[in-house]
PDB file of C-alpha atoms in Angstrom:
ATOM      1  CA  UNK A   1     -17.142  49.570 -53.072  1.00 46.00           C
ATOM      2  CA  UNK A   2     -17.645  46.648 -55.495  1.00 43.00           C
ATOM      3  CA  UNK A   3     -18.335  43.173 -54.145  1.00 39.00           C
ATOM      4  CA  UNK A   4     -15.294  41.587 -55.843  1.00 40.00           C
ATOM      5  CA  UNK A   5     -13.034  44.240 -54.267  1.00 34.00           C
ATOM      6  CA  UNK A   6     -14.641  43.691 -50.847  1.00 40.00           C
ATOM      7  CA  UNK A   7     -14.045  39.933 -51.187  1.00 39.00           C
ATOM      8  CA  UNK A   8     -10.434  40.639 -52.167  1.00 35.00           C
ATOM      9  CA  UNK A   9     -10.000  42.857 -49.089  1.00 41.00           C
ATOM     10  CA  UNK A  10     -11.419  40.192 -46.784  1.00 40.00           C
ATOM     11  CA  UNK A  11      -9.181  37.515 -48.308  1.00 38.00           C
ATOM     12  CA  UNK A  12      -6.101  39.736 -48.030  1.00 39.00           C
ATOM     13  CA  UNK A  13      -6.942  40.547 -44.400  1.00 42.00           C
ATOM     14  CA  UNK A  14      -7.349  36.822 -43.541  1.00 39.00           C
ATOM     15  CA  UNK A  15      -4.062  35.968 -45.261  1.00 38.00           C
ATOM     16  CA  UNK A  16      -2.268  38.778 -43.404  1.00 37.00           C
ATOM     17  CA  UNK A  17      -3.615  37.560 -40.048  1.00 38.00           C
ATOM     18  CA  UNK A  18      -2.542  33.994 -40.808  1.00 39.00           C
ATOM     19  CA  UNK A  19       0.959  35.176 -41.734  1.00 37.00           C
ATOM     20  CA  UNK A  20       1.178  37.200 -38.504  1.00 39.00           C
ATOM     21  CA  UNK A  21       0.098  34.175 -36.444  1.00 38.00           C
ATOM     22  CA  UNK A  22       2.709  31.995 -38.141  1.00 37.00           C
ATOM     23  CA  UNK A  23       5.423  34.586 -37.537  1.00 37.00           C
ATOM     24  CA  UNK A  24       4.436  34.893 -33.851  1.00 40.00           C
ATOM     25  CA  UNK A  25       4.542  31.115 -33.410  1.00 38.00           C
ATOM     26  CA  UNK A  26       7.972  30.967 -35.057  1.00 38.00           C
ATOM     27  CA  UNK A  27       9.206  33.803 -32.826  1.00 41.00           C
ATOM     28  CA  UNK A  28       7.932  32.038 -29.685  1.00 39.00           C
ATOM     29  CA  UNK A  29       9.659  28.818 -30.786  1.00 38.00           C
ATOM     30  CA  UNK A  30      12.916  30.679 -31.437  1.00 40.00           C
ATOM     31  CA  UNK A  31      12.641  32.492 -28.093  1.00 43.00           C
ATOM     32  CA  UNK A  32      12.272  29.215 -26.180  1.00 42.00           C
ATOM     33  CA  UNK A  33      15.269  27.725 -27.978  1.00 40.00           C
ATOM     34  CA  UNK A  34      17.258  30.871 -27.168  1.00 43.00           C
ATOM     35  CA  UNK A  35      16.095  30.873 -23.516  1.00 52.00           C
ATOM     36  CA  UNK A  36      17.136  27.259 -22.929  1.00 49.00           C
ATOM     37  CA  UNK A  37      20.373  26.676 -24.861  1.00 52.00           C
ATOM     38  CA  UNK A  38      21.626  23.132 -25.314  1.00 48.00           C
ATOM     39  CA  UNK A  39      24.564  22.489 -23.006  1.00 50.00           C
ATOM     40  CA  UNK A  40      25.634  18.889 -22.479  1.00 61.00           C
ATOM     41  CA  UNK A  41      25.525  17.472 -18.944  1.00 66.00           C
ATOM     42  CA  UNK A  42      28.837  15.671 -18.300  1.00 76.00           C
ATOM     43  CA  UNK A  43      28.541  11.932 -17.729  1.00 87.00           C
ATOM     44  CA  UNK A  44      29.637  12.311 -14.109  1.00 91.00           C
ATOM     45  CA  UNK A  45      26.812  14.800 -13.479  1.00 93.00           C
ATOM     46  CA  UNK A  46      24.281  12.584 -15.266  1.00 95.00           C
ATOM     47  CA  UNK A  47      25.210   9.648 -13.037  1.00 95.00           C
ATOM     48  CA  UNK A  48      25.016  11.795  -9.897  1.00 96.00           C
ATOM     49  CA  UNK A  49      21.555  13.045 -10.891  1.00 97.00           C
ATOM     50  CA  UNK A  50      20.332   9.479 -11.325  1.00 98.00           C
ATOM     51  CA  UNK A  51      22.053   8.317  -8.123  1.00 97.00           C
ATOM     52  CA  UNK A  52      20.582  11.132  -6.044  1.00 96.00           C
ATOM     53  CA  UNK A  53      17.096  10.286  -7.359  1.00 97.00           C
ATOM     54  CA  UNK A  54      17.723   6.579  -6.657  1.00 98.00           C
ATOM     55  CA  UNK A  55      16.457   5.662 -10.140  1.00 98.00           C
ATOM     56  CA  UNK A  56      15.530   2.007 -10.647  1.00 98.00           C
ATOM     57  CA  UNK A  57      13.579  -0.370 -12.882  1.00 98.00           C
ATOM     58  CA  UNK A  58      10.210   0.725 -11.471  1.00 98.00           C
ATOM     59  CA  UNK A  59      10.777   4.366 -12.465  1.00 98.00           C
ATOM     60  CA  UNK A  60       9.508   6.373 -15.416  1.00 98.00           C
ATOM     61  CA  UNK A  61      11.866   9.309 -15.919  1.00 98.00           C
ATOM     62  CA  UNK A  62      10.941  12.431 -17.892  1.00 98.00           C
ATOM     63  CA  UNK A  63      13.823  14.692 -18.905  1.00 98.00           C
ATOM     64  CA  UNK A  64      12.727  18.244 -19.745  1.00 97.00           C
ATOM     65  CA  UNK A  65      15.023  19.747 -22.353  1.00 95.00           C
ATOM     66  CA  UNK A  66      16.619  16.370 -23.070  1.00 95.00           C
ATOM     67  CA  UNK A  67      19.230  17.606 -25.567  1.00 94.00           C
ATOM     68  CA  UNK A  68      21.179  14.631 -26.908  1.00 94.00           C
ATOM     69  CA  UNK A  69      19.109  12.229 -24.783  1.00 97.00           C
ATOM     70  CA  UNK A  70      21.898  10.935 -22.579  1.00 96.00           C
ATOM     71  CA  UNK A  71      20.061  11.171 -19.221  1.00 97.00           C
ATOM     72  CA  UNK A  72      17.090   9.144 -20.468  1.00 98.00           C
ATOM     73  CA  UNK A  73      19.321   6.616 -22.245  1.00 98.00           C
ATOM     74  CA  UNK A  74      21.649   6.101 -19.261  1.00 97.00           C
ATOM     75  CA  UNK A  75      18.631   5.739 -16.937  1.00 98.00           C
ATOM     76  CA  UNK A  76      17.329   2.947 -19.174  1.00 98.00           C
ATOM     77  CA  UNK A  77      20.627   1.208 -19.968  1.00 97.00           C
ATOM     78  CA  UNK A  78      22.266   1.287 -16.528  1.00 97.00           C
ATOM     79  CA  UNK A  79      19.287   1.451 -14.152  1.00 98.00           C
ATOM     80  CA  UNK A  80      16.492  -0.301 -16.066  1.00 98.00           C
ATOM     81  CA  UNK A  81      14.081   2.654 -16.047  1.00 98.00           C
ATOM     82  CA  UNK A  82      11.688   3.675 -18.793  1.00 98.00           C
ATOM     83  CA  UNK A  83      11.696   7.271 -19.927  1.00 98.00           C
ATOM     84  CA  UNK A  84      10.665  10.181 -22.091  1.00 98.00           C
ATOM     85  CA  UNK A  85      12.915  12.955 -23.380  1.00 98.00           C
ATOM     86  CA  UNK A  86      11.280  16.249 -24.312  1.00 98.00           C
ATOM     87  CA  UNK A  87      13.195  18.545 -26.637  1.00 97.00           C
ATOM     88  CA  UNK A  88      12.212  21.397 -28.960  1.00 95.00           C
ATOM     89  CA  UNK A  89      15.117  21.098 -31.451  1.00 95.00           C
ATOM     90  CA  UNK A  90      14.213  18.510 -34.144  1.00 96.00           C
ATOM     91  CA  UNK A  91      17.828  17.554 -34.914  1.00 97.00           C
ATOM     92  CA  UNK A  92      18.496  16.723 -31.259  1.00 96.00           C
ATOM     93  CA  UNK A  93      15.346  14.608 -31.078  1.00 97.00           C
ATOM     94  CA  UNK A  94      16.430  12.587 -34.126  1.00 98.00           C
ATOM     95  CA  UNK A  95      19.952  12.204 -32.732  1.00 97.00           C
ATOM     96  CA  UNK A  96      18.503  10.976 -29.411  1.00 98.00           C
ATOM     97  CA  UNK A  97      16.367   8.383 -31.158  1.00 98.00           C
ATOM     98  CA  UNK A  98      19.397   7.085 -33.071  1.00 98.00           C
ATOM     99  CA  UNK A  99      21.417   6.899 -29.851  1.00 97.00           C
ATOM    100  CA  UNK A 100      18.611   4.989 -28.120  1.00 98.00           C
ATOM    101  CA  UNK A 101      18.561   2.424 -30.929  1.00 98.00           C
ATOM    102  CA  UNK A 102      22.333   2.058 -30.820  1.00 98.00           C
ATOM    103  CA  UNK A 103      22.214   1.607 -27.016  1.00 97.00           C
ATOM    104  CA  UNK A 104      19.517  -1.068 -27.340  1.00 98.00           C
ATOM    105  CA  UNK A 105      16.936   0.789 -25.235  1.00 98.00           C
ATOM    106  CA  UNK A 106      14.578   2.122 -27.928  1.00 98.00           C
ATOM    107  CA  UNK A 107      11.839  -0.179 -26.601  1.00 97.00           C
ATOM    108  CA  UNK A 108      11.918   1.562 -23.184  1.00 97.00           C
ATOM    109  CA  UNK A 109      12.450   5.212 -24.073  1.00 98.00           C
ATOM    110  CA  UNK A 110      10.846   7.812 -26.316  1.00 98.00           C
ATOM    111  CA  UNK A 111      11.927  11.242 -27.483  1.00 98.00           C
ATOM    112  CA  UNK A 112       9.389  13.848 -28.508  1.00 97.00           C
ATOM    113  CA  UNK A 113       9.718  17.246 -30.153  1.00 97.00           C
ATOM    114  CA  UNK A 114       7.416  19.360 -28.014  1.00 95.00           C
ATOM    115  CA  UNK A 115       7.061  22.319 -25.677  1.00 95.00           C
ATOM    116  CA  UNK A 116       8.206  21.274 -22.208  1.00 93.00           C
ATOM    117  CA  UNK A 117       5.535  23.540 -20.630  1.00 95.00           C
ATOM    118  CA  UNK A 118       2.817  21.508 -22.391  1.00 94.00           C
ATOM    119  CA  UNK A 119       4.229  18.104 -21.503  1.00 96.00           C
ATOM    120  CA  UNK A 120       2.047  15.725 -19.495  1.00 97.00           C
ATOM    121  CA  UNK A 121       4.179  14.833 -16.473  1.00 97.00           C
ATOM    122  CA  UNK A 122       1.576  12.677 -14.713  1.00 96.00           C
ATOM    123  CA  UNK A 123       3.386   9.372 -15.446  1.00 97.00           C
ATOM    124  CA  UNK A 124       6.713  10.579 -14.083  1.00 98.00           C
ATOM    125  CA  UNK A 125       8.217   9.166 -10.921  1.00 98.00           C
ATOM    126  CA  UNK A 126      11.390  11.177 -11.640  1.00 98.00           C
ATOM    127  CA  UNK A 127      11.755  14.505 -13.492  1.00 98.00           C
ATOM    128  CA  UNK A 128      15.224  15.722 -14.520  1.00 98.00           C
ATOM    129  CA  UNK A 129      16.151  19.180 -15.817  1.00 97.00           C
ATOM    130  CA  UNK A 130      19.105  21.262 -16.967  1.00 94.00           C
ATOM    131  CA  UNK A 131      17.283  24.494 -17.690  1.00 94.00           C
ATOM    132  CA  UNK A 132      17.654  28.122 -16.601  1.00 92.00           C
ATOM    133  CA  UNK A 133      16.486  29.575 -13.261  1.00 93.00           C
ATOM    134  CA  UNK A 134      13.523  31.476 -14.717  1.00 95.00           C
ATOM    135  CA  UNK A 135      12.355  28.355 -16.568  1.00 96.00           C
ATOM    136  CA  UNK A 136      12.575  26.305 -13.369  1.00 97.00           C
ATOM    137  CA  UNK A 137      10.389  28.886 -11.614  1.00 97.00           C
ATOM    138  CA  UNK A 138       7.844  28.784 -14.437  1.00 97.00           C
ATOM    139  CA  UNK A 139       7.698  24.992 -14.142  1.00 97.00           C
ATOM    140  CA  UNK A 140       7.518  24.952 -10.338  1.00 97.00           C
ATOM    141  CA  UNK A 141       3.696  25.174  -9.973  1.00 96.00           C
ATOM    142  CA  UNK A 142       3.294  22.247 -12.366  1.00 97.00           C
ATOM    143  CA  UNK A 143       5.927  20.197 -10.530  1.00 98.00           C
ATOM    144  CA  UNK A 144       4.351  20.824  -7.120  1.00 97.00           C
ATOM    145  CA  UNK A 145       1.069  19.373  -8.419  1.00 96.00           C
ATOM    146  CA  UNK A 146       2.664  16.015  -9.249  1.00 98.00           C
ATOM    147  CA  UNK A 147       2.026  12.941  -7.114  1.00 97.00           C
ATOM    148  CA  UNK A 148       3.578  13.294  -3.645  1.00 97.00           C
ATOM    149  CA  UNK A 149       6.850  11.391  -3.632  1.00 97.00           C
ATOM    150  CA  UNK A 150       7.745  12.262  -7.228  1.00 98.00           C
ATOM    151  CA  UNK A 151      11.484  13.055  -7.341  1.00 98.00           C
ATOM    152  CA  UNK A 152      12.827  16.163  -9.080  1.00 98.00           C
ATOM    153  CA  UNK A 153      16.501  16.652  -9.979  1.00 98.00           C
ATOM    154  CA  UNK A 154      18.013  19.810 -11.437  1.00 97.00           C
ATOM    155  CA  UNK A 155      21.532  20.368 -12.731  1.00 95.00           C
ATOM    156  CA  UNK A 156      22.924  23.632 -11.319  1.00 93.00           C
ATOM    157  CA  UNK A 157      19.723  25.686 -10.920  1.00 94.00           C
ATOM    158  CA  UNK A 158      17.351  25.905  -7.958  1.00 96.00           C
ATOM    159  CA  UNK A 159      13.613  26.535  -7.504  1.00 97.00           C
ATOM    160  CA  UNK A 160      13.665  29.820  -5.633  1.00 96.00           C
ATOM    161  CA  UNK A 161      12.197  29.505  -2.133  1.00 96.00           C
ATOM    162  CA  UNK A 162      11.374  25.819  -2.660  1.00 97.00           C
ATOM    163  CA  UNK A 163      14.622  24.678  -1.064  1.00 97.00           C
ATOM    164  CA  UNK A 164      16.157  21.365  -2.182  1.00 97.00           C
ATOM    165  CA  UNK A 165      15.942  18.368   0.120  1.00 96.00           C
ATOM    166  CA  UNK A 166      19.510  17.434  -0.791  1.00 96.00           C
ATOM    167  CA  UNK A 167      22.344  18.994  -2.770  1.00 97.00           C
ATOM    168  CA  UNK A 168      25.607  17.517  -3.990  1.00 96.00           C
ATOM    169  CA  UNK A 169      28.530  18.894  -5.968  1.00 94.00           C
ATOM    170  CA  UNK A 170      30.443  17.217  -8.783  1.00 93.00           C
ATOM    171  CA  UNK A 171      33.868  18.296 -10.020  1.00 89.00           C
ATOM    172  CA  UNK A 172      33.779  19.221 -13.735  1.00 84.00           C
ATOM    173  CA  UNK A 173      37.305  20.471 -14.622  1.00 73.00           C
ATOM    174  CA  UNK A 174      36.433  21.255 -18.267  1.00 71.00           C
ATOM    175  CA  UNK A 175      33.060  22.908 -17.604  1.00 71.00           C
ATOM    176  CA  UNK A 176      32.311  25.490 -20.289  1.00 63.00           C
ATOM    177  CA  UNK A 177      29.458  27.372 -18.549  1.00 63.00           C
ATOM    178  CA  UNK A 178      30.253  29.843 -15.754  1.00 56.00           C
ATOM    179  CA  UNK A 179      33.444  30.329 -13.781  1.00 52.00           C
ATOM    180  CA  UNK A 180      33.131  27.378 -11.385  1.00 71.00           C
ATOM    181  CA  UNK A 181      34.697  24.074 -12.379  1.00 77.00           C
ATOM    182  CA  UNK A 182      31.993  22.065 -10.674  1.00 88.00           C
ATOM    183  CA  UNK A 183      28.284  21.365 -11.009  1.00 91.00           C
ATOM    184  CA  UNK A 184      25.561  21.329  -8.392  1.00 94.00           C
ATOM    185  CA  UNK A 185      22.933  18.612  -8.386  1.00 97.00           C
ATOM    186  CA  UNK A 186      19.770  19.613  -6.518  1.00 98.00           C
ATOM    187  CA  UNK A 187      17.107  17.141  -5.411  1.00 98.00           C
ATOM    188  CA  UNK A 188      13.507  17.576  -4.258  1.00 98.00           C
ATOM    189  CA  UNK A 189      10.674  15.238  -3.316  1.00 98.00           C
ATOM    190  CA  UNK A 190       7.225  16.577  -4.164  1.00 98.00           C
ATOM    191  CA  UNK A 191       5.472  17.053  -0.798  1.00 98.00           C
ATOM    192  CA  UNK A 192       1.888  16.125   0.023  1.00 97.00           C
ATOM    193  CA  UNK A 193      -0.251  19.053   1.154  1.00 96.00           C
ATOM    194  CA  UNK A 194      -1.252  18.772   4.829  1.00 97.00           C
ATOM    195  CA  UNK A 195      -2.053  22.354   5.789  1.00 96.00           C
ATOM    196  CA  UNK A 196      -5.292  22.788   7.753  1.00 96.00           C
ATOM    197  CA  UNK A 197      -7.060  21.325  10.766  1.00 97.00           C
ATOM    198  CA  UNK A 198      -6.844  17.635  11.662  1.00 97.00           C
ATOM    199  CA  UNK A 199      -8.990  16.064  14.402  1.00 96.00           C
ATOM    200  CA  UNK A 200      -8.114  12.958  16.373  1.00 94.00           C
ATOM    201  CA  UNK A 201     -10.422  10.030  17.102  1.00 89.00           C
ATOM    202  CA  UNK A 202     -10.330   6.990  19.368  1.00 89.00           C
ATOM    203  CA  UNK A 203      -7.398   7.336  21.790  1.00 88.00           C
ATOM    204  CA  UNK A 204      -6.616  10.659  20.056  1.00 90.00           C
ATOM    205  CA  UNK A 205     -10.107  12.119  20.462  1.00 90.00           C
ATOM    206  CA  UNK A 206      -8.836  14.871  22.783  1.00 90.00           C
ATOM    207  CA  UNK A 207      -6.091  15.900  20.329  1.00 91.00           C
ATOM    208  CA  UNK A 208      -6.041  17.985  17.171  1.00 93.00           C
ATOM    209  CA  UNK A 209      -3.394  19.282  14.795  1.00 94.00           C
ATOM    210  CA  UNK A 210      -3.485  22.714  13.195  1.00 95.00           C
ATOM    211  CA  UNK A 211      -0.836  22.881  10.468  1.00 97.00           C
ATOM    212  CA  UNK A 212       0.620  25.479   8.118  1.00 97.00           C
ATOM    213  CA  UNK A 213       2.814  24.433   5.207  1.00 97.00           C
ATOM    214  CA  UNK A 214       5.326  26.125   2.909  1.00 96.00           C
ATOM    215  CA  UNK A 215       6.492  23.570   0.369  1.00 96.00           C
ATOM    216  CA  UNK A 216       8.032  20.754   2.484  1.00 97.00           C
ATOM    217  CA  UNK A 217       8.323  22.803   5.686  1.00 97.00           C
ATOM    218  CA  UNK A 218       5.459  22.368   8.174  1.00 97.00           C
ATOM    219  CA  UNK A 219       4.739  24.143  11.447  1.00 96.00           C
ATOM    220  CA  UNK A 220       1.716  24.327  13.703  1.00 94.00           C
ATOM    221  CA  UNK A 221       0.248  23.211  16.977  1.00 93.00           C
ATOM    222  CA  UNK A 222      -0.605  19.939  18.629  1.00 90.00           C
ATOM    223  CA  UNK A 223      -3.609  20.758  20.793  1.00 91.00           C
ATOM    224  CA  UNK A 224      -5.183  18.855  23.668  1.00 87.00           C
ATOM    225  CA  UNK A 225      -8.195  20.579  25.165  1.00 80.00           C
ATOM    226  CA  UNK A 226      -6.910  24.046  26.052  1.00 79.00           C
ATOM    227  CA  UNK A 227      -3.203  23.204  25.913  1.00 88.00           C
ATOM    228  CA  UNK A 228      -1.100  23.690  22.773  1.00 89.00           C
ATOM    229  CA  UNK A 229       2.427  22.664  21.903  1.00 88.00           C
ATOM    230  CA  UNK A 230       4.262  24.121  18.925  1.00 91.00           C
ATOM    231  CA  UNK A 231       5.486  21.558  16.418  1.00 90.00           C
ATOM    232  CA  UNK A 232       7.747  21.793  13.397  1.00 94.00           C
ATOM    233  CA  UNK A 233       8.458  19.189  10.788  1.00 95.00           C
ATOM    234  CA  UNK A 234       9.168  18.319   7.179  1.00 96.00           C
ATOM    235  CA  UNK A 235       7.225  16.502   4.514  1.00 97.00           C
ATOM    236  CA  UNK A 236       8.994  13.656   2.715  1.00 96.00           C
ATOM    237  CA  UNK A 237       6.428  12.817   0.049  1.00 96.00           C
ATOM    238  CA  UNK A 238       3.408  11.547   2.016  1.00 97.00           C
ATOM    239  CA  UNK A 239       5.287  11.361   5.338  1.00 97.00           C
ATOM    240  CA  UNK A 240       5.445  14.150   7.934  1.00 96.00           C
ATOM    241  CA  UNK A 241       8.276  13.923  10.477  1.00 94.00           C
ATOM    242  CA  UNK A 242       8.027  16.320  13.399  1.00 92.00           C
ATOM    243  CA  UNK A 243      10.905  17.472  15.546  1.00 87.00           C
ATOM    244  CA  UNK A 244      11.041  16.162  19.085  1.00 76.00           C
ATOM    245  CA  UNK A 245       9.313  18.144  21.850  1.00 71.00           C
ATOM    246  CA  UNK A 246       8.710  17.385  25.545  1.00 68.00           C
ATOM    247  CA  UNK A 247       5.944  15.017  24.514  1.00 64.00           C
ATOM    248  CA  UNK A 248       8.108  13.341  21.878  1.00 71.00           C
ATOM    249  CA  UNK A 249       8.180  13.295  18.089  1.00 84.00           C
ATOM    250  CA  UNK A 250       5.666  12.007  15.594  1.00 88.00           C
ATOM    251  CA  UNK A 251       5.904  10.374  12.188  1.00 94.00           C
ATOM    252  CA  UNK A 252       2.617  10.605  10.311  1.00 95.00           C
ATOM    253  CA  UNK A 253       1.669   9.316   6.874  1.00 97.00           C
ATOM    254  CA  UNK A 254      -1.036  10.824   4.691  1.00 97.00           C
ATOM    255  CA  UNK A 255      -3.513   8.197   3.509  1.00 94.00           C
ATOM    256  CA  UNK A 256      -6.461   9.766   1.728  1.00 88.00           C
ATOM    257  CA  UNK A 257      -8.051  12.206   4.151  1.00 90.00           C
ATOM    258  CA  UNK A 258      -6.234  10.835   7.203  1.00 95.00           C
ATOM    259  CA  UNK A 259      -2.874  11.440   8.849  1.00 96.00           C
ATOM    260  CA  UNK A 260      -1.928   8.105  10.378  1.00 95.00           C
ATOM    261  CA  UNK A 261       0.600   7.894  13.215  1.00 93.00           C
ATOM    262  CA  UNK A 262       3.173   5.362  12.006  1.00 94.00           C
ATOM    263  CA  UNK A 263       5.857   6.066  14.610  1.00 90.00           C
ATOM    264  CA  UNK A 264       6.529   8.197  17.662  1.00 83.00           C
ATOM    265  CA  UNK A 265       8.498   8.443  20.856  1.00 80.00           C
ATOM    266  CA  UNK A 266       7.736   9.516  24.394  1.00 73.00           C
ATOM    267  CA  UNK A 267       4.038   9.391  25.348  1.00 71.00           C
ATOM    268  CA  UNK A 268       3.099   9.644  21.663  1.00 71.00           C
ATOM    269  CA  UNK A 269       4.548   6.175  21.021  1.00 74.00           C
ATOM    270  CA  UNK A 270       1.343   4.814  22.561  1.00 81.00           C
ATOM    271  CA  UNK A 271      -0.820   6.139  19.718  1.00 84.00           C
ATOM    272  CA  UNK A 272       0.840   4.323  16.808  1.00 88.00           C
ATOM    273  CA  UNK A 273      -1.762   3.183  14.320  1.00 91.00           C
ATOM    274  CA  UNK A 274      -4.224   5.935  15.265  1.00 93.00           C
ATOM    275  CA  UNK A 275      -5.126   8.731  12.869  1.00 95.00           C
ATOM    276  CA  UNK A 276      -6.179  12.347  12.535  1.00 96.00           C
ATOM    277  CA  UNK A 277      -8.902  13.242  10.033  1.00 96.00           C
ATOM    278  CA  UNK A 278      -8.830  16.440   7.973  1.00 95.00           C
ATOM    279  CA  UNK A 279     -11.837  18.696   8.632  1.00 95.00           C
ATOM    280  CA  UNK A 280     -13.025  21.795   6.809  1.00 92.00           C
ATOM    281  CA  UNK A 281     -14.191  23.647   9.922  1.00 91.00           C
ATOM    282  CA  UNK A 282     -12.806  26.259  12.363  1.00 90.00           C
ATOM    283  CA  UNK A 283     -12.581  23.701  15.184  1.00 90.00           C
ATOM    284  CA  UNK A 284     -12.935  19.980  15.923  1.00 91.00           C
ATOM    285  CA  UNK A 285     -16.373  18.700  16.969  1.00 86.00           C
ATOM    286  CA  UNK A 286     -16.993  18.170  20.660  1.00 71.00           C
TER     287      UNK A 286
END
């Protein structure tokens, strides 16, 4: 084989691979657009999403699949928040930017054409979504890693076995998707992770907590020497609220590596201000 022909073959092969890569990227882009169609959230639903999340001036809201940008713009104009809208359709991004300028909030909001799965959510205090169930489930691991207390709101679709903390329903008489003439608004607070063994100190030195956690649901045992009482509770961001037992209920707040008792009733009211420390061991020392 001549050298010029070999060089031609190599060049043709490289060009073919580049074309294939470009076609694959275009197909992936088209598939995402097809998977998450643009359907407008009615104004009443938008307001309920922002109300349920208690959006205010201190919030930075990220809307995943922002469409025409209305959620981000209303959050800025009516509630004083800053925000980012993430959308993969260029025409919708440009339309959102124009709307933000017309609404006078372009200094507080941005709209970006990008893949929502690659979006940095670390600044968000609120994340809003009107996606499809399978997309929500794909996003769930990323959402659960956000700062405890971050609020998540979804229009219509849930997160599988991560049950919402609150749900409301809004009448939408002219709804064009599905048979129902209403929309669900589902709300979650990202829970801190408290599973494991926690050992008391000071007045709590005889006590320990052994906890198991599934999303915001927590169960385990409060142990004192050889006696154990079953406890159940829920995480609300950094705060664990246990149900009342014969020894009372506890409200604990995660601060670094400590679970601090911030409230309680019954005999446990006497240990307010004390804390349990997380340990990576099969049992507490002593």
